[in-house]
XYZ file of N, CA and C in Angstrom:
780
model
N 90.776 113.160 118.112
C 91.117 112.361 116.927
C 89.975 112.270 115.924
N 88.882 113.006 116.139
C 87.744 112.832 115.233
C 88.086 113.245 113.805
N 88.874 114.320 113.651
C 89.220 114.765 112.299
C 90.118 113.747 111.612
N 91.142 113.265 112.324
C 92.049 112.271 111.744
C 91.304 110.980 111.412
N 90.421 110.551 112.326
C 89.661 109.326 112.088
C 88.722 109.485 110.897
N 88.104 110.661 110.766
C 87.208 110.909 109.624
C 87.983 110.880 108.315
N 89.133 111.529 108.290
C 89.934 111.582 107.073
C 90.413 110.188 106.657
N 90.877 109.392 107.622
C 91.325 108.038 107.318
C 90.152 107.186 106.860
N 88.976 107.369 107.474
C 87.791 106.615 107.054
C 87.376 106.938 105.627
N 87.419 108.213 105.259
C 87.069 108.611 103.884
C 88.066 108.037 102.886
N 89.356 108.112 103.194
C 90.374 107.565 102.305
C 90.244 106.042 102.206
N 89.855 105.406 103.307
C 89.627 103.961 103.287
C 88.519 103.619 102.296
N 87.451 104.404 102.284
C 86.360 104.170 101.327
C 86.806 104.450 99.897
N 87.501 105.557 99.683
C 87.924 105.927 98.325
C 88.899 104.907 97.733
N 89.677 104.246 98.590
C 90.655 103.280 98.097
C 90.148 101.858 98.038
N 88.876 101.636 98.333
C 88.343 100.273 98.373
C 88.123 99.721 96.970
N 87.958 98.419 96.910
C 87.895 97.717 95.629
C 86.719 98.156 94.773
N 85.586 98.487 95.389
C 84.374 98.813 94.637
C 84.084 100.305 94.584
N 85.040 101.131 94.941
C 84.831 102.576 94.907
C 85.219 103.122 93.530
N 84.307 103.824 92.847
C 84.578 104.253 91.465
C 85.127 105.665 91.318
N 85.312 106.399 92.418
C 85.487 107.842 92.321
C 86.884 108.266 91.871
N 87.901 107.492 92.117
C 89.272 107.878 91.744
C 89.735 107.055 90.534
N 89.110 107.310 89.408
C 89.414 106.597 88.170
C 89.226 105.081 88.342
N 88.218 104.708 89.111
C 87.943 103.287 89.319
C 89.047 102.624 90.121
N 89.466 101.455 89.660
C 90.508 100.710 90.357
C 91.872 101.391 90.256
N 92.070 102.193 89.211
C 93.391 102.770 88.961
C 93.841 103.676 90.105
N 93.025 104.650 90.465
C 93.426 105.584 91.497
C 93.116 105.118 92.901
N 92.115 104.257 93.052
C 91.720 103.807 94.369
C 92.452 102.557 94.820
N 92.018 101.411 94.294
C 92.546 100.120 94.746
C 94.028 99.965 94.462
N 94.471 100.381 93.268
C 95.861 100.147 92.880
C 96.816 101.259 93.296
N 96.316 102.324 93.887
C 97.204 103.384 94.380
C 96.948 103.639 95.867
N 95.759 104.106 96.213
C 95.491 104.458 97.609
C 95.566 103.261 98.544
N 95.153 102.096 98.074
C 95.143 100.922 98.956
C 96.447 100.139 98.920
N 97.485 100.674 98.315
C 98.803 100.063 98.463
C 99.403 100.537 99.786
N 99.779 99.648 100.676
C 100.339 100.075 101.970
C 101.515 101.032 101.847
N 102.272 100.913 100.759
C 103.398 101.818 100.547
C 102.919 103.262 100.421
N 101.750 103.454 99.795
C 101.177 104.794 99.627
C 100.406 105.207 100.880
N 99.550 104.312 101.355
C 98.710 104.660 102.504
C 99.540 104.884 103.766
N 100.657 104.161 103.909
C 101.503 104.358 105.075
C 102.000 105.789 105.174
N 102.413 106.353 104.046
C 102.874 107.737 104.050
C 101.721 108.687 104.376
N 100.535 108.454 103.757
C 99.398 109.346 103.983
C 98.898 109.263 105.425
N 98.835 108.059 105.972
C 98.422 107.911 107.367
C 99.446 108.578 108.285
N 100.735 108.444 107.948
C 101.764 109.116 108.726
C 101.603 110.617 108.705
N 101.248 111.184 107.548
C 101.010 112.628 107.445
C 99.823 113.025 108.323
N 98.755 112.231 108.263
C 97.546 112.555 109.025
C 97.799 112.480 110.527
N 98.549 111.464 110.951
C 98.783 111.257 112.384
C 100.038 111.971 112.886
N 100.748 112.669 111.993
C 101.897 113.440 112.429
C 103.153 112.629 112.655
N 103.269 111.459 112.021
C 104.465 110.612 112.165
C 104.785 110.004 110.796
N 105.279 110.840 109.896
C 105.485 110.418 108.511
C 106.530 109.315 108.413
N 107.638 109.473 109.126
C 108.712 108.490 109.024
C 108.247 107.104 109.460
N 107.587 107.030 110.603
C 107.099 105.743 111.084
C 106.039 105.179 110.158
N 105.197 106.057 109.593
C 104.181 105.600 108.653
C 104.780 104.973 107.408
N 105.843 105.588 106.874
C 106.494 105.045 105.687
C 107.172 103.722 106.001
N 107.859 103.644 107.146
C 108.553 102.408 107.522
C 107.559 101.264 107.683
N 106.451 101.520 108.380
C 105.431 100.472 108.559
C 104.783 100.130 107.225
N 104.525 101.146 106.402
C 103.920 100.893 105.093
C 104.785 100.010 104.216
N 106.096 100.241 104.232
C 107.011 99.412 103.443
C 106.985 97.966 103.939
N 107.019 97.786 105.259
C 107.017 96.432 105.821
C 105.717 95.704 105.504
N 104.583 96.404 105.623
C 103.294 95.782 105.326
C 103.173 95.491 103.832
N 103.680 96.390 102.992
C 103.643 96.174 101.550
C 104.387 94.899 101.167
N 105.496 94.625 101.844
C 106.258 93.412 101.548
C 105.444 92.155 101.818
N 104.576 92.200 102.820
C 103.748 91.029 103.149
C 102.764 90.746 102.026
N 102.161 91.795 101.478
C 101.078 91.632 100.510
C 101.517 91.958 99.086
N 102.819 91.963 98.837
C 103.305 92.379 97.526
C 102.898 91.405 96.427
N 102.641 90.156 96.787
C 102.265 89.152 95.776
C 100.802 88.753 95.850
N 100.004 89.502 96.611
C 98.599 89.125 96.774
C 97.793 89.460 95.532
N 97.002 88.510 95.074
C 96.092 88.717 93.953
C 94.687 88.364 94.422
N 93.675 88.901 93.710
C 92.287 88.643 94.076
C 91.550 88.060 92.875
N 91.812 86.796 92.539
C 91.169 86.202 91.364
C 89.677 86.001 91.587
N 88.879 86.544 90.680
C 87.437 86.354 90.766
C 86.813 86.933 92.018
N 87.432 87.957 92.611
C 86.890 88.547 93.818
C 87.229 87.787 95.081
N 88.024 86.732 94.974
C 88.435 85.979 96.164
C 89.452 86.792 96.950
N 89.149 87.046 98.233
C 89.991 87.915 99.044
C 90.638 87.117 100.165
N 91.906 86.719 100.027
C 92.579 86.060 101.151
C 92.759 86.990 102.342
N 92.838 88.280 102.076
C 92.902 89.301 103.123
C 92.396 90.604 102.520
N 91.796 91.434 103.340
C 91.263 92.702 102.854
C 92.371 93.752 102.905
N 92.983 93.992 101.763
C 94.126 94.901 101.702
C 93.730 96.329 102.040
N 92.473 96.677 101.810
C 92.014 98.024 102.098
C 92.057 98.322 103.591
N 91.588 97.398 104.417
C 91.662 97.588 105.863
C 93.095 97.466 106.365
N 93.898 96.673 105.687
C 95.320 96.601 106.026
C 95.982 97.957 105.791
N 95.630 98.586 104.671
C 96.299 99.821 104.272
C 95.921 101.020 105.136
N 94.714 101.036 105.703
C 94.274 102.243 106.396
C 94.127 102.066 107.917
N 93.050 101.451 108.422
C 92.957 101.369 109.893
C 94.066 100.543 110.530
N 94.533 99.494 109.846
C 95.569 98.642 110.443
C 96.887 99.396 110.584
N 97.299 100.094 109.549
C 98.544 100.868 109.634
C 98.400 101.996 110.652
N 97.210 102.610 110.704
C 96.983 103.662 111.699
C 97.132 103.108 113.111
N 96.551 101.942 113.377
C 96.680 101.334 114.702
C 98.126 100.933 114.978
N 98.832 100.504 113.926
C 100.237 100.162 114.096
C 101.068 101.361 114.528
N 100.773 102.519 113.946
C 101.489 103.736 114.328
C 101.109 104.150 115.752
N 99.801 104.098 116.046
C 99.324 104.531 117.354
C 99.778 103.613 118.480
N 100.028 102.339 118.158
C 100.434 101.396 119.204
C 101.810 101.718 119.767
N 102.688 102.271 118.924
C 104.025 102.619 119.369
C 104.893 101.427 119.714
N 104.570 100.243 119.149
C 105.288 99.017 119.500
C 106.289 98.577 118.427
N 106.492 99.382 117.408
C 107.479 99.021 116.393
C 106.860 98.394 115.160
N 107.710 98.221 114.161
C 107.251 97.762 112.856
C 106.736 96.327 112.884
N 107.447 95.431 113.571
C 107.068 94.020 113.564
C 105.674 93.812 114.155
N 105.376 94.473 115.263
C 104.050 94.362 115.869
C 102.991 94.970 114.953
N 103.322 96.081 114.293
C 102.383 96.705 113.362
C 102.053 95.767 112.210
N 103.046 95.042 111.713
C 102.812 94.080 110.624
C 101.897 92.955 111.099
N 102.130 92.452 112.311
C 101.275 91.396 112.847
C 99.841 91.880 113.032
N 99.667 93.114 113.507
C 98.333 93.683 113.635
C 97.659 93.810 112.277
N 98.420 94.261 111.287
C 97.870 94.431 109.945
C 97.394 93.102 109.369
N 98.173 92.042 109.567
C 97.786 90.732 109.051
C 96.495 90.252 109.710
N 96.368 90.479 111.013
C 95.154 90.061 111.729
C 93.937 90.842 111.258
N 94.072 92.153 111.158
C 92.948 92.989 110.725
C 92.595 92.704 109.275
N 93.586 92.387 108.440
C 93.311 92.055 107.048
C 92.448 90.816 106.908
N 92.698 89.822 107.738
C 91.880 88.600 107.702
C 90.467 88.891 108.195
N 90.359 89.669 109.286
C 89.028 90.029 109.785
C 88.260 90.877 108.771
N 88.983 91.666 107.983
C 88.327 92.507 106.991
C 87.618 91.722 105.909
N 88.044 90.483 105.671
C 87.359 89.670 104.665
C 85.914 89.383 105.071
N 85.644 89.379 106.366
C 84.255 89.173 106.823
C 83.373 90.313 106.335
N 83.852 91.554 106.483
C 83.081 92.699 106.006
C 83.004 92.725 104.486
N 84.068 92.291 103.822
C 84.033 92.241 102.357
C 82.956 91.269 101.883
N 82.886 90.093 102.510
C 81.864 89.117 102.135
C 80.464 89.625 102.479
N 80.339 90.365 103.586
C 79.049 90.964 103.927
C 78.615 91.957 102.854
N 79.577 92.724 102.338
C 79.255 93.671 101.274
C 78.781 92.942 100.019
N 79.400 91.807 99.704
C 78.967 91.044 98.539
C 77.538 90.537 98.704
N 77.201 90.089 99.904
C 75.837 89.619 100.172
C 74.837 90.759 100.026
N 75.160 91.925 100.594
C 74.263 93.069 100.491
C 74.128 93.550 99.052
N 75.188 93.444 98.281
C 75.112 93.845 96.877
C 74.150 92.961 96.090
N 74.044 91.687 96.482
C 73.076 90.815 95.806
C 71.652 91.308 96.046
N 71.389 91.903 97.211
C 70.076 92.488 97.491
C 69.804 93.665 96.547
N 70.788 94.567 96.416
C 70.613 95.700 95.511
C 70.480 95.245 94.066
N 71.211 94.210 93.695
C 71.131 93.696 92.337
C 69.727 93.153 92.047
N 69.143 92.458 93.035
C 67.785 91.936 92.859
C 66.791 93.075 92.679
N 66.924 94.121 93.461
C 66.033 95.270 93.318
C 66.216 95.950 91.959
N 67.463 96.001 91.462
C 67.707 96.593 90.146
C 67.062 95.747 89.053
N 67.092 94.414 89.204
C 66.424 93.537 88.218
C 64.920 93.781 88.200
N 64.324 93.941 89.367
C 62.886 94.212 89.433
C 62.561 95.555 88.793
N 63.420 96.555 89.035
C 63.202 97.864 88.422
C 63.326 97.782 86.901
N 64.273 96.976 86.416
C 64.421 96.807 84.965
C 63.204 96.131 84.359
N 62.647 95.167 85.084
C 61.449 94.484 84.579
C 60.267 95.442 84.485
N 60.223 96.448 85.375
C 59.139 97.438 85.336
C 59.425 98.579 84.365
N 60.646 98.636 83.846
C 61.036 99.740 82.984
C 61.302 101.011 83.766
N 61.668 100.883 85.031
C 61.904 102.018 85.921
C 63.384 102.405 85.866
N 63.706 103.412 85.029
C 65.106 103.809 84.875
C 65.673 104.417 86.158
N 64.859 105.188 86.847
C 65.332 105.780 88.099
C 65.618 104.693 89.134
N 64.765 103.682 89.188
C 64.983 102.580 90.120
C 66.246 101.806 89.791
N 66.516 101.628 88.495
C 67.747 100.938 88.092
C 68.963 101.713 88.569
N 68.937 103.030 88.371
C 70.069 103.862 88.772
C 70.272 103.846 90.288
N 69.179 104.002 91.043
C 69.286 104.041 92.495
C 69.811 102.720 93.066
N 69.356 101.607 92.486
C 69.711 100.301 93.041
C 71.006 99.723 92.481
N 71.518 100.286 91.399
C 72.782 99.786 90.853
C 73.960 100.719 91.133
N 73.674 101.976 91.463
C 74.750 102.943 91.686
C 74.720 103.538 93.086
N 73.583 104.086 93.491
C 73.521 104.813 94.763
C 73.486 103.858 95.953
N 72.549 102.923 95.944
C 72.400 102.002 97.072
C 73.665 101.231 97.409
N 74.295 100.567 96.436
C 75.525 99.834 96.744
C 76.646 100.723 97.279
N 76.755 101.951 96.786
C 77.813 102.836 97.264
C 77.554 103.329 98.686
N 76.279 103.527 99.035
C 75.959 103.902 100.421
C 76.349 102.764 101.357
N 75.971 101.538 100.992
C 76.337 100.372 101.798
C 77.846 100.238 101.899
N 78.504 100.425 100.761
C 79.954 100.296 100.706
C 80.621 101.344 101.593
N 80.113 102.573 101.541
C 80.685 103.644 102.361
C 80.551 103.322 103.851
N 79.384 102.848 104.264
C 79.167 102.540 105.669
C 80.075 101.407 106.138
N 80.276 100.388 105.293
C 81.089 99.244 105.687
C 82.582 99.551 105.661
N 82.970 100.633 105.024
C 84.388 101.038 105.005
C 84.669 102.163 105.999
N 83.849 103.193 105.927
C 84.107 104.378 106.750
C 83.904 104.096 108.234
N 82.784 103.468 108.582
C 82.445 103.297 110.007
C 83.485 102.447 110.742
N 83.873 101.251 110.240
C 84.901 100.479 110.969
C 86.239 101.212 111.060
N 86.639 101.881 109.958
C 87.914 102.605 109.987
C 87.859 103.758 110.986
N 86.739 104.489 111.006
C 86.597 105.609 111.945
C 86.644 105.120 113.392
N 85.894 104.058 113.684
C 85.856 103.529 115.050
C 87.240 103.038 115.476
N 87.919 102.323 114.557
C 89.240 101.781 114.901
C 90.225 102.888 115.239
N 90.236 103.948 114.441
C 91.206 105.027 114.670
C 90.788 105.901 115.846
N 89.494 106.239 115.925
C 89.035 107.154 116.972
C 89.190 106.543 118.361
N 88.721 105.318 118.517
C 88.832 104.669 119.824
C 90.194 104.007 120.014
N 90.802 103.599 118.904
C 92.121 102.993 119.016
C 93.157 103.958 119.539
N 93.009 105.241 119.157
C 93.950 106.248 119.644
C 93.929 106.351 121.165
N 92.774 106.043 121.772
C 92.658 106.146 123.227
C 93.171 104.897 123.943
N 92.926 103.737 123.323
C 93.108 102.497 124.073
C 94.226 101.595 123.563
N 94.685 101.789 122.313
C 95.617 100.822 121.739
C 96.926 100.769 122.510
N 97.445 101.939 122.935
C 98.714 101.942 123.669
C 98.575 101.221 125.004
N 97.448 101.474 125.717
C 97.231 100.801 126.989
C 97.063 99.305 126.834
N 96.343 98.910 125.773
C 96.145 97.477 125.525
C 97.473 96.798 125.232
N 98.291 97.425 124.397
C 99.571 96.818 124.037
C 100.502 96.755 125.246
N 100.458 97.786 126.081
C 101.306 97.770 127.288
C 100.855 96.712 128.285
N 99.547 96.388 128.263
C 99.015 95.409 129.211
C 99.243 93.963 128.771
N 99.609 93.779 127.513
C 99.825 92.413 127.028
C 101.074 91.808 127.673
N 101.049 90.507 127.944
C 102.245 89.854 128.502
C 103.422 89.931 127.533
N 104.601 89.866 128.081
C 105.812 89.954 127.258
C 105.869 88.823 126.238
N 105.329 87.653 126.593
C 105.335 86.513 125.664
C 104.521 86.821 124.410
N 103.372 87.467 124.597
C 102.515 87.806 123.454
C 103.215 88.811 122.549
N 103.821 89.831 123.137
C 104.528 90.833 122.342
C 105.711 90.222 121.607
N 106.420 89.309 122.256
C 107.535 88.626 121.591
C 107.036 87.810 120.408
N 105.908 87.129 120.599
C 105.324 86.343 119.504
C 104.934 87.239 118.339
N 104.301 88.373 118.645
C 103.912 89.310 117.594
C 105.136 89.840 116.855
N 106.208 90.116 117.581
C 107.434 90.591 116.940
C 108.021 89.545 116.007
N 108.031 88.285 116.462
C 108.583 87.209 115.627
C 107.737 87.008 114.367
N 106.415 86.935 114.550
C 105.531 86.742 113.399
C 105.606 87.930 112.449
N 105.643 89.134 113.011
C 105.744 90.319 112.174
C 107.044 90.382 111.401
N 108.117 89.815 111.962
C 109.387 89.779 111.237
C 109.409 88.736 110.131
N 108.626 87.667 110.297
C 108.612 86.596 109.298
C 107.724 86.940 108.109
N 106.603 87.604 108.362
C 105.598 87.816 107.314
C 106.131 88.544 106.076
N 106.939 89.625 106.200
C 107.478 90.232 104.971
C 108.306 89.261 104.135
N 109.075 88.383 104.801
C 109.858 87.392 104.057
C 108.942 86.428 103.311
N 107.818 86.078 103.920
C 106.856 85.190 103.256
C 106.288 85.867 102.013
N 105.937 87.153 102.132
C 105.410 87.879 100.984
C 106.399 87.950 99.833
N 107.659 88.224 100.143
C 108.687 88.288 99.098
C 108.905 86.906 98.479
N 108.873 85.855 99.292
C 109.051 84.495 98.774
C 107.931 84.127 97.809
N 106.701 84.513 98.131
C 105.571 84.239 97.225
C 105.759 84.977 95.907
N 106.217 86.238 95.998
C 106.463 87.015 94.778
C 107.540 86.359 93.925
N 108.639 85.924 94.535
C 109.713 85.277 93.788
C 109.218 84.004 93.111
N 108.376 83.252 93.809
C 107.841 82.020 93.234
C 107.010 82.304 91.991
N 106.349 83.461 91.969
C 105.495 83.807 90.835
C 106.292 84.302 89.632
N 107.359 85.059 89.874
C 108.019 85.751 88.762
C 109.276 85.053 88.263
N 109.882 84.173 89.064
C 111.129 83.536 88.640
C 110.825 82.313 87.780
N 111.305 82.341 86.554
C 111.062 81.240 85.630
C 112.166 80.195 85.674
N 113.383 80.630 85.951
C 114.517 79.709 86.028
C 115.283 79.990 87.325
N 115.858 78.951 87.874
C 116.585 79.104 89.140
C 117.740 80.084 89.011
N 118.298 80.219 87.802
C 119.433 81.132 87.614
C 119.054 82.590 87.858
N 117.754 82.918 87.748
C 117.317 84.298 87.965
C 117.423 84.708 89.427
N 117.606 83.751 90.327
C 117.813 84.069 91.730
C 119.110 84.845 91.954
N 120.008 84.792 90.959
C 121.268 85.525 91.066
C 121.005 87.010 91.297
N 120.019 87.559 90.578
C 119.734 88.988 90.705
C 119.199 89.311 92.096
N 118.370 88.436 92.624
C 117.861 88.641 93.985
C 119.007 88.607 94.992
N 119.930 87.668 94.813
C 121.057 87.559 95.733
C 121.985 88.762 95.629
N 122.141 89.302 94.418
C 122.958 90.509 94.261
C 122.331 91.664 95.040
N 121.018 91.815 94.937
C 120.331 92.859 95.694
C 120.455 92.654 97.189
N 120.356 91.402 97.631
C 120.490 91.092 99.056
C 121.885 91.474 99.559
N 122.908 91.143 98.782
C 124.286 91.486 99.164
C 124.487 92.998 99.199
N 123.899 93.706 98.227
C 124.041 95.163 98.185
C 123.444 95.820 99.430
N 122.317 95.300 99.896
C 121.649 95.897 101.048
C 122.313 95.483 102.360
N 122.554 94.184 102.531
C 123.003 93.670 103.824
C 124.478 93.927 104.060
N 125.308 93.674 103.050
C 126.754 93.751 103.252
C 127.352 95.068 102.767
N 126.908 95.564 101.608
C 127.451 96.820 101.090
C 126.741 98.048 101.640
N 125.593 97.845 102.312
C 124.859 98.924 102.971
C 124.406 100.015 101.994
N 124.036 99.620 100.774
C 123.532 100.597 99.816
C 122.115 101.011 100.197
N 121.770 102.271 99.911
C 120.390 102.690 100.138
C 119.521 102.272 98.950
N 118.218 102.532 99.047
C 117.288 102.041 98.031
C 117.505 102.718 96.687
N 117.915 103.990 96.690
C 118.157 104.685 95.419
C 119.307 104.013 94.671
N 120.397 103.739 95.390
C 121.538 103.068 94.762
C 121.150 101.669 94.293
N 120.327 100.973 95.077
C 119.915 99.619 94.689
C 119.071 99.640 93.419
N 118.206 100.639 93.289
C 117.406 100.767 92.069
C 118.305 100.979 90.860
N 119.346 101.797 91.015
C 120.276 102.036 89.906
C 121.010 100.747 89.539
N 121.471 100.001 90.548
C 122.134 98.719 90.294
C 121.189 97.764 89.586
N 119.942 97.704 90.044
C 118.965 96.827 89.402
C 118.709 97.210 87.951
N 118.610 98.521 87.681
C 118.403 98.979 86.301
C 119.589 98.610 85.414
N 120.801 98.750 85.927
C 121.984 98.384 85.150
C 122.032 96.882 84.878
N 121.692 96.067 85.860
C 121.662 94.618 85.656
C 120.597 94.233 84.634
N 119.449 94.914 84.688
C 118.398 94.635 83.707
C 118.867 94.993 82.300
N 119.570 96.125 82.163
C 120.089 96.528 80.859
C 121.116 95.521 80.345
N 122.022 95.078 81.230
C 123.025 94.093 80.833
C 122.359 92.787 80.408
N 121.374 92.351 81.174
C 120.678 91.105 80.844
C 119.970 91.215 79.498
N 119.357 92.363 79.243
C 118.599 92.539 78.000
C 119.516 92.665 76.790
N 120.612 93.406 76.947
C 121.485 93.679 75.802
C 122.445 92.544 75.488
N 122.871 91.807 76.484
C 123.959 90.862 76.265
C 123.588 89.407 76.522
N 122.309 89.106 76.720
C 121.940 87.705 76.901
C 122.101 86.969 75.573
N 122.476 85.684 75.590
C 122.673 84.921 74.347
C 121.371 84.789 73.572
N 121.488 84.936 72.263
C 120.326 84.735 71.407
C 120.051 83.247 71.244
N 118.795 82.848 71.049
C 118.484 81.420 70.878
C 119.246 80.779 69.729
N 119.423 81.514 68.602
C 120.146 80.956 67.462
C 121.615 80.724 67.799
N 122.189 81.669 68.581
C 123.591 81.535 68.951
C 123.804 80.348 69.875
N 122.817 80.058 70.708
C 122.930 78.917 71.610
C 122.811 77.611 70.846
N 121.923 77.605 69.834
C 121.691 76.370 69.087
C 122.807 76.071 68.105
N 123.560 77.104 67.666
C 124.575 76.910 66.634
C 125.630 75.872 66.988
N 126.230 75.863 68.186
C 127.244 74.858 68.489
C 126.706 73.431 68.415
N 125.455 73.252 68.823
C 124.879 71.913 68.758
C 124.740 71.440 67.320
N 124.370 72.359 66.404
C 124.242 71.991 65.006
C 125.605 71.624 64.404
N 126.642 72.375 64.816
C 127.984 72.067 64.294
C 128.456 70.704 64.804
N 128.057 70.375 66.027
C 128.488 69.068 66.581
C 127.942 67.917 65.774
N 126.740 68.088 65.244
C 126.172 67.018 64.413
C 126.665 67.095 62.987
């Protein structure tokens, strides 16, 4: 597994929040570190594309409404997207357990994220000293090279270790867990995507009447058994109807004016 672990570790670094190589945040954090994208890529690397996509979709639902205001990280989405999904696939315990593992690893990943912030303050101090001396080379080394080396080690090494050794032991560990623990992980893993969607709805819904569209989508999936392509088409048509035929503010106010 050394090649697969190396590849996942490199992608974990490239998709991290402070990695500048893939058009900054655009190609890295906002594309590679989305579980929907990383799940497919990890599935390709580990030879289980279908399971990777299914787990990626479930994990994406958990973190679909996550924001990082001012660098505050409630969970490290980068570790969720790469080593966590890889361990979820390697565990062979299903989507719900993979989601629970991802949530746990995401919380633990914040420890490494905070460690990186502390180490960056060291490099920043050295860059300030170099600027005071007028040392342009020192400024470059301490503001660009040093932080990226630290960042690479804190991303690549944990991801490599998790995948390389996890491939050997994760299945045995999961099989050795009591049935009660696995049942708990399944229940929690089934609840977490619903929590993520609920947080998203709370953020984007301005009026209670907008829940109608969510309920229409729920009915299409659960009762009408539509696939995602058909659901996207239905959603686009509803959006067009809402945009083209919603009442204008003047038209709504007109009856009230006539009443007076």
